[in-house]
Short mmCIF file of C-alpha atoms and ligand atoms in Angstrom, two decimals:
data_model
loop_
_atom_site.label_atom_id
_atom_site.label_comp_id
_atom_site.label_asym_id
_atom_site.label_seq_id
_atom_site.Cartn_x
_atom_site.Cartn_y
_atom_site.Cartn_z
CA UNK A 267 38.76 -39.50 -38.81
CA UNK A 268 40.60 -42.50 -40.22
CA UNK A 269 42.92 -40.64 -42.57
CA UNK A 270 44.23 -37.23 -41.64
CA UNK A 271 43.55 -34.85 -44.55
CA UNK A 272 45.63 -31.65 -44.64
CA UNK A 273 43.37 -28.57 -44.49
CA UNK A 274 45.41 -27.00 -47.23
CA UNK A 275 44.49 -29.73 -49.71
CA UNK A 276 42.63 -28.09 -52.63
CA UNK A 277 39.88 -30.71 -52.42
CA UNK A 278 39.75 -30.84 -48.62
CA UNK A 279 35.96 -30.69 -48.25
CA UNK A 280 35.32 -33.32 -50.87
CA UNK A 281 37.85 -35.65 -49.23
CA UNK A 282 36.29 -35.16 -45.79
CA UNK A 283 32.93 -36.16 -47.25
CA UNK A 284 34.49 -39.31 -48.72
CA UNK A 285 36.03 -40.16 -45.34
CA UNK A 286 32.59 -39.95 -43.69
CA UNK A 287 31.25 -42.48 -46.18
CA UNK A 288 34.25 -44.78 -45.67
CA UNK A 289 33.64 -44.61 -41.90
CA UNK A 290 29.97 -45.49 -42.43
CA UNK A 291 31.08 -48.35 -44.65
CA UNK A 292 33.48 -49.65 -42.00
CA UNK A 293 30.77 -49.36 -39.36
CA UNK A 294 28.58 -51.51 -41.57
CA UNK A 295 25.71 -49.20 -42.56
CA UNK A 296 26.95 -47.75 -45.86
CA UNK A 297 26.98 -50.38 -48.63
CA UNK A 298 29.68 -50.57 -51.36
CA UNK A 299 27.00 -49.63 -53.91
CA UNK A 300 26.53 -46.43 -51.90
CA UNK A 301 30.18 -45.55 -52.46
CA UNK A 302 29.69 -45.99 -56.21
CA UNK A 303 26.55 -43.84 -56.14
CA UNK A 304 28.53 -41.12 -54.37
CA UNK A 305 31.16 -41.17 -57.10
CA UNK A 306 28.49 -40.56 -59.71
CA UNK A 307 27.19 -37.67 -57.63
CA UNK A 308 30.67 -36.13 -57.34
CA UNK A 309 30.97 -36.13 -61.11
CA UNK A 310 27.78 -34.08 -61.51
CA UNK A 311 28.88 -31.82 -58.66
CA UNK A 312 32.01 -30.96 -60.67
CA UNK A 313 29.81 -30.12 -63.65
CA UNK A 314 27.52 -27.77 -61.72
CA UNK A 315 30.52 -26.11 -60.00
CA UNK A 316 30.24 -27.56 -56.47
CA UNK A 317 27.89 -24.78 -55.44
CA UNK A 318 24.19 -24.43 -54.78
CA UNK A 319 22.90 -23.05 -58.07
CA UNK A 320 19.88 -20.82 -58.68
CA UNK A 321 17.53 -23.57 -59.96
CA UNK A 322 18.32 -25.61 -56.83
CA UNK A 323 17.31 -22.65 -54.66
CA UNK A 324 14.06 -22.35 -56.61
CA UNK A 325 13.36 -26.07 -56.01
CA UNK A 326 14.26 -25.69 -52.32
CA UNK A 327 11.72 -22.92 -51.93
CA UNK A 328 9.01 -25.14 -53.42
CA UNK A 329 10.22 -28.02 -51.23
CA UNK A 330 9.96 -25.81 -48.14
CA UNK A 331 6.40 -24.84 -49.11
CA UNK A 332 5.41 -28.48 -49.74
CA UNK A 333 6.86 -29.61 -46.40
CA UNK A 334 5.15 -26.81 -44.48
CA UNK A 335 1.79 -27.53 -46.13
CA UNK A 336 2.07 -31.31 -45.68
CA UNK A 337 -0.11 -33.22 -43.25
CA UNK A 338 2.22 -36.22 -42.98
CA UNK A 339 5.71 -35.27 -44.17
CA UNK A 340 8.38 -37.98 -43.99
CA UNK A 341 12.13 -37.79 -44.52
CA UNK A 342 13.48 -41.03 -45.93
CA UNK A 343 17.03 -41.88 -44.84
CA UNK A 344 19.49 -44.39 -46.31
CA UNK A 345 23.09 -45.27 -45.43
CA UNK A 346 24.77 -42.44 -47.35
CA UNK A 347 22.43 -39.79 -45.94
CA UNK A 348 23.01 -41.09 -42.40
CA UNK A 349 26.79 -40.95 -42.91
CA UNK A 350 26.79 -37.46 -44.45
CA UNK A 351 24.11 -35.33 -42.78
CA UNK A 352 22.56 -37.07 -39.74
CA UNK A 353 22.32 -33.91 -37.62
CA UNK A 354 20.84 -31.83 -40.44
CA UNK A 355 18.19 -34.48 -41.13
CA UNK A 356 17.11 -34.24 -37.48
CA UNK A 357 17.00 -30.42 -37.67
CA UNK A 358 14.94 -30.54 -40.87
CA UNK A 359 12.49 -33.04 -39.37
CA UNK A 360 12.04 -30.76 -36.33
CA UNK A 361 11.58 -27.65 -38.47
CA UNK A 362 8.65 -29.12 -40.41
CA UNK A 363 7.39 -31.63 -37.88
CA UNK A 364 8.25 -34.56 -40.14
CA UNK A 365 8.81 -38.19 -39.29
CA UNK A 366 12.16 -39.80 -40.07
CA UNK A 367 12.13 -43.25 -41.67
CA UNK A 368 15.00 -45.56 -42.57
CA UNK A 369 14.48 -47.00 -46.03
CA UNK A 370 17.06 -49.19 -47.72
CA UNK A 371 17.53 -50.65 -51.18
CA UNK A 372 19.90 -53.26 -49.76
CA UNK A 373 17.96 -53.87 -46.61
CA UNK A 374 18.97 -55.78 -43.52
CA UNK A 375 17.52 -55.24 -40.05
CA UNK A 376 21.07 -54.85 -38.79
CA UNK A 377 21.80 -51.94 -41.18
CA UNK A 378 18.43 -50.32 -40.45
CA UNK A 379 19.11 -50.55 -36.73
CA UNK A 380 22.60 -49.04 -37.08
CA UNK A 381 21.24 -46.11 -39.11
CA UNK A 382 18.55 -45.49 -36.51
CA UNK A 383 21.26 -45.45 -33.84
CA UNK A 384 23.28 -42.86 -35.78
CA UNK A 385 20.17 -40.67 -36.11
CA UNK A 386 19.32 -41.05 -32.42
CA UNK A 387 22.85 -40.12 -31.43
CA UNK A 388 22.23 -36.89 -33.38
CA UNK A 389 19.05 -36.13 -31.48
CA UNK A 390 16.24 -37.98 -33.29
CA UNK A 391 13.45 -38.97 -30.87
CA UNK A 392 11.75 -41.48 -33.10
CA UNK A 393 13.04 -43.33 -36.15
CA UNK A 394 10.57 -45.38 -38.18
CA UNK A 395 11.33 -48.25 -40.54
CA UNK A 396 13.37 -50.41 -38.21
CA UNK A 397 11.17 -53.15 -36.80
CA UNK A 398 7.96 -51.78 -38.24
CA UNK A 399 8.51 -51.88 -42.03
CA UNK A 400 5.44 -54.06 -42.47
CA UNK A 401 3.59 -52.19 -45.25
CA UNK A 402 4.56 -52.50 -48.92
CA UNK A 403 4.66 -50.06 -51.81
CA UNK A 404 2.78 -51.64 -54.73
CA UNK A 405 4.61 -52.56 -57.97
CA UNK A 406 8.02 -52.37 -56.41
CA UNK A 407 10.30 -55.36 -56.08
CA UNK A 408 13.43 -54.11 -54.33
CA UNK A 409 13.65 -54.16 -50.55
CA UNK A 410 12.77 -50.48 -50.68
CA UNK A 411 9.15 -51.52 -51.06
CA UNK A 412 9.01 -52.25 -47.33
CA UNK A 413 7.86 -49.19 -45.41
CA UNK A 414 6.37 -48.22 -42.08
CA UNK A 415 2.55 -48.03 -42.01
CA UNK A 416 2.94 -44.93 -39.80
CA UNK A 417 5.54 -43.30 -42.05
CA UNK A 418 6.09 -43.41 -45.80
CA UNK A 419 3.00 -45.55 -46.38
CA UNK A 420 0.64 -42.82 -45.17
CA UNK A 421 2.82 -39.80 -46.03
CA UNK A 422 1.54 -37.12 -48.39
CA UNK A 423 5.02 -35.59 -48.88
CA UNK A 424 8.23 -37.68 -48.88
CA UNK A 425 11.71 -36.21 -49.07
CA UNK A 426 14.28 -38.61 -50.53
CA UNK A 427 17.97 -38.26 -51.32
CA UNK A 428 20.12 -40.54 -53.49
CA UNK A 429 16.94 -42.35 -54.35
CA UNK A 430 16.29 -45.02 -56.94
CA UNK A 431 14.18 -44.17 -59.98
CA UNK A 432 11.76 -47.10 -59.65
CA UNK A 433 10.86 -46.21 -56.12
CA UNK A 434 10.37 -42.53 -56.93
CA UNK A 435 7.97 -43.54 -59.70
CA UNK A 436 6.13 -45.95 -57.39
CA UNK A 437 5.74 -43.26 -54.70
CA UNK A 438 4.37 -40.82 -57.30
CA UNK A 439 1.90 -43.47 -58.49
CA UNK A 440 0.66 -43.71 -54.90
CA UNK A 441 -0.21 -40.01 -55.20
CA UNK A 442 2.58 -38.69 -53.01
CA UNK A 443 4.52 -35.49 -53.55
CA UNK A 444 8.16 -36.56 -53.84
CA UNK A 445 10.97 -34.11 -53.12
CA UNK A 446 14.29 -35.50 -54.39
CA UNK A 447 17.81 -34.31 -53.68
CA UNK A 448 19.91 -35.66 -56.54
CA UNK A 449 23.03 -34.26 -58.18
CA UNK A 450 22.20 -35.91 -61.50
CA UNK A 451 19.55 -33.87 -63.33
CA UNK A 452 19.16 -36.73 -65.83
CA UNK A 453 18.49 -39.59 -63.40
CA UNK A 454 15.09 -41.28 -63.48
CA UNK A 455 14.60 -40.01 -59.92
CA UNK A 456 15.19 -36.40 -60.96
CA UNK A 457 12.79 -36.73 -63.88
CA UNK A 458 10.07 -38.54 -61.90
CA UNK A 459 10.10 -36.45 -58.68
CA UNK A 460 7.59 -33.65 -58.10
CA UNK A 461 10.37 -31.31 -56.92
CA UNK A 462 14.04 -32.03 -57.69
CA UNK A 463 16.79 -30.22 -55.83
CA UNK A 464 19.91 -30.71 -57.95
CA UNK A 465 22.50 -30.16 -55.25
CA UNK A 466 24.82 -32.10 -52.98
CA UNK A 467 22.94 -33.39 -49.96
CA UNK A 468 25.68 -31.93 -47.71
CA UNK A 469 24.79 -28.42 -48.94
CA UNK A 470 21.09 -28.90 -49.67
CA UNK A 471 19.75 -30.07 -46.31
CA UNK A 472 21.42 -27.33 -44.19
CA UNK A 473 20.32 -24.72 -46.79
CA UNK A 474 16.77 -26.02 -46.71
CA UNK A 475 16.71 -25.75 -42.89
CA UNK A 476 17.95 -22.19 -43.21
CA UNK A 477 15.46 -21.26 -45.92
CA UNK A 478 12.58 -22.59 -43.82
CA UNK A 479 13.18 -19.83 -41.28
CA UNK A 480 11.93 -17.25 -43.76
CA UNK A 481 9.47 -19.36 -45.79
CA UNK A 482 7.61 -20.47 -42.66
CA UNK A 483 6.43 -16.90 -42.00
CA UNK A 484 4.59 -16.81 -45.36
CA UNK A 485 0.81 -17.22 -45.40
CA UNK A 486 -0.77 -20.54 -46.39
CA UNK A 487 -2.11 -18.90 -49.55
CA UNK A 488 1.33 -17.76 -50.54
CA UNK A 489 2.82 -21.22 -49.91
CA UNK A 490 0.10 -22.73 -52.10
CA UNK A 491 0.89 -20.18 -54.79
CA UNK A 492 4.61 -21.09 -54.69
CA UNK A 493 3.64 -24.73 -55.33
CA UNK A 494 1.09 -23.92 -58.04
CA UNK A 495 3.56 -21.86 -60.03
CA UNK A 496 6.40 -24.38 -59.70
CA UNK A 497 7.43 -26.43 -62.74
CA UNK A 498 9.96 -29.20 -62.15
CA UNK A 499 10.67 -29.66 -65.86
CA UNK A 500 11.44 -25.96 -66.14
CA UNK A 501 13.85 -26.18 -63.18
CA UNK A 502 15.60 -29.24 -64.64
CA UNK A 503 15.96 -27.39 -67.97
CA UNK A 504 17.55 -24.50 -66.11
CA UNK A 505 20.03 -26.91 -64.48
CA UNK A 506 21.01 -28.30 -67.89
CA UNK A 507 21.32 -24.75 -69.26
CA UNK A 508 23.58 -23.87 -66.31
CA UNK A 509 25.87 -26.85 -67.02
CA UNK A 510 25.84 -26.08 -70.73
CA UNK A 511 26.79 -22.46 -70.26
CA UNK A 512 29.42 -23.29 -67.67
CA UNK A 513 31.09 -25.85 -69.92
CA UNK A 514 31.03 -23.40 -72.82
CA UNK A 515 32.72 -20.73 -70.69
CA UNK A 516 35.34 -23.17 -69.42
CA UNK A 517 36.08 -24.39 -72.92
CA UNK A 518 36.39 -20.79 -74.15
CA UNK A 519 38.87 -19.99 -71.35
CA UNK A 520 41.05 -22.93 -72.38
CA UNK A 521 40.88 -21.79 -76.00
CA UNK A 522 42.03 -18.28 -75.06
CA UNK A 523 44.93 -19.80 -73.11
CA UNK A 524 45.91 -21.91 -76.12
CA UNK A 525 46.05 -18.80 -78.28
CA UNK A 526 48.05 -16.74 -75.78
CA UNK A 527 51.79 -16.68 -76.41
CA UNK A 528 54.22 -18.17 -73.94
CA UNK A 529 52.13 -21.24 -73.23
CA UNK A 530 54.32 -24.22 -72.33
P1 ATP B 206 18.02 -43.56 -61.04
O1 ATP B 206 17.72 -44.88 -60.42
O2 ATP B 206 17.25 -42.44 -60.45
O3 ATP B 206 17.98 -43.54 -62.55
P2 ATP B 206 20.86 -44.09 -60.75
O4 ATP B 206 20.54 -45.54 -60.87
O5 ATP B 206 21.77 -43.46 -61.73
O6 ATP B 206 19.54 -43.20 -60.67
P3 ATP B 206 21.18 -44.48 -57.96
O7 ATP B 206 22.37 -45.23 -57.52
O8 ATP B 206 19.86 -45.18 -58.03
O9 ATP B 206 21.51 -43.79 -59.35
O10 ATP B 206 20.99 -43.18 -57.06
C1 ATP B 206 22.04 -42.39 -56.64
C2 ATP B 206 21.83 -40.96 -57.14
O11 ATP B 206 22.27 -40.09 -56.12
C3 ATP B 206 22.66 -40.63 -58.39
O12 ATP B 206 21.87 -39.94 -59.32
C4 ATP B 206 23.78 -39.71 -57.87
O13 ATP B 206 24.12 -38.72 -58.82
C5 ATP B 206 23.11 -39.07 -56.66
N1 ATP B 206 24.06 -38.68 -55.59
C6 ATP B 206 25.16 -39.34 -55.15
N2 ATP B 206 25.77 -38.70 -54.14
C7 ATP B 206 25.03 -37.58 -53.90
C8 ATP B 206 25.13 -36.53 -52.95
N3 ATP B 206 26.11 -36.47 -52.05
N4 ATP B 206 24.17 -35.58 -52.99
C9 ATP B 206 23.16 -35.62 -53.88
N5 ATP B 206 23.01 -36.62 -54.81
C10 ATP B 206 23.93 -37.58 -54.81
MG1 MG B 207 18.96 -46.47 -59.73
#
């Protein structure tokens, strides 16, 4: 690690995560815009309490069912995801027999190649989207429209993290089930996805791998039932309720402190 962070620092874990992104940036596969996106995520993480909350677990269960029922599941990887959870992405892909595809908003073949290398060094056998991003997603103008004809283009279920709203909408219009991992419950991605896991990608992907161990033993009928009864709007409402309640409790605590005598 570039900067030594003392283990006793109260925000040790969060700082380690930042260091991983800075390393990815220095190695040339995380873009500066990715660092900004991470900052926005951190803000929402503070609001939810930097923990995996109940509505996220509910969404993860539906995500696990969708991935297990999928015929062509694909995990889409960008620079931030490669810097933060490369090994967990490989484990998840193995657990549900999914393909891994590099997909970048700020695309260059060089970045795509570096990300594929990172994933391979963590055990990925095949990484799509490097020299084969020859198909295009209709109605989309960013470089993210370029996809592999063997991956996202033909996928029925796509898992994305730190995704852009336009692309999520375009993938939905193509009839795909989109699973998003996004700390902001108000982003266009969160609102447009079929299943939104409002959690930090560093907690969500390992948890999803873990959850799959039990969900995979369920019958096909039961998995279908989990998906039928899932409502993403309901889950997003629950996330907002969680934040609301948490902020109310925190504000009340401060008020009690203000009233208590002896306050400096
Ligand atoms: P949208 O395009 O969906 O409206 P946006 O333009 O606000 O969203 P983008 O930069 O397109 O944001 O996407 C980044 C998203 O990823 C943000 O919503 C941010 O909160 C989220 N995010 C950042 N870091 C993490 C992380 N570590 N884990 C999960 N989500 C994250
Ligand atoms: Mg965006």
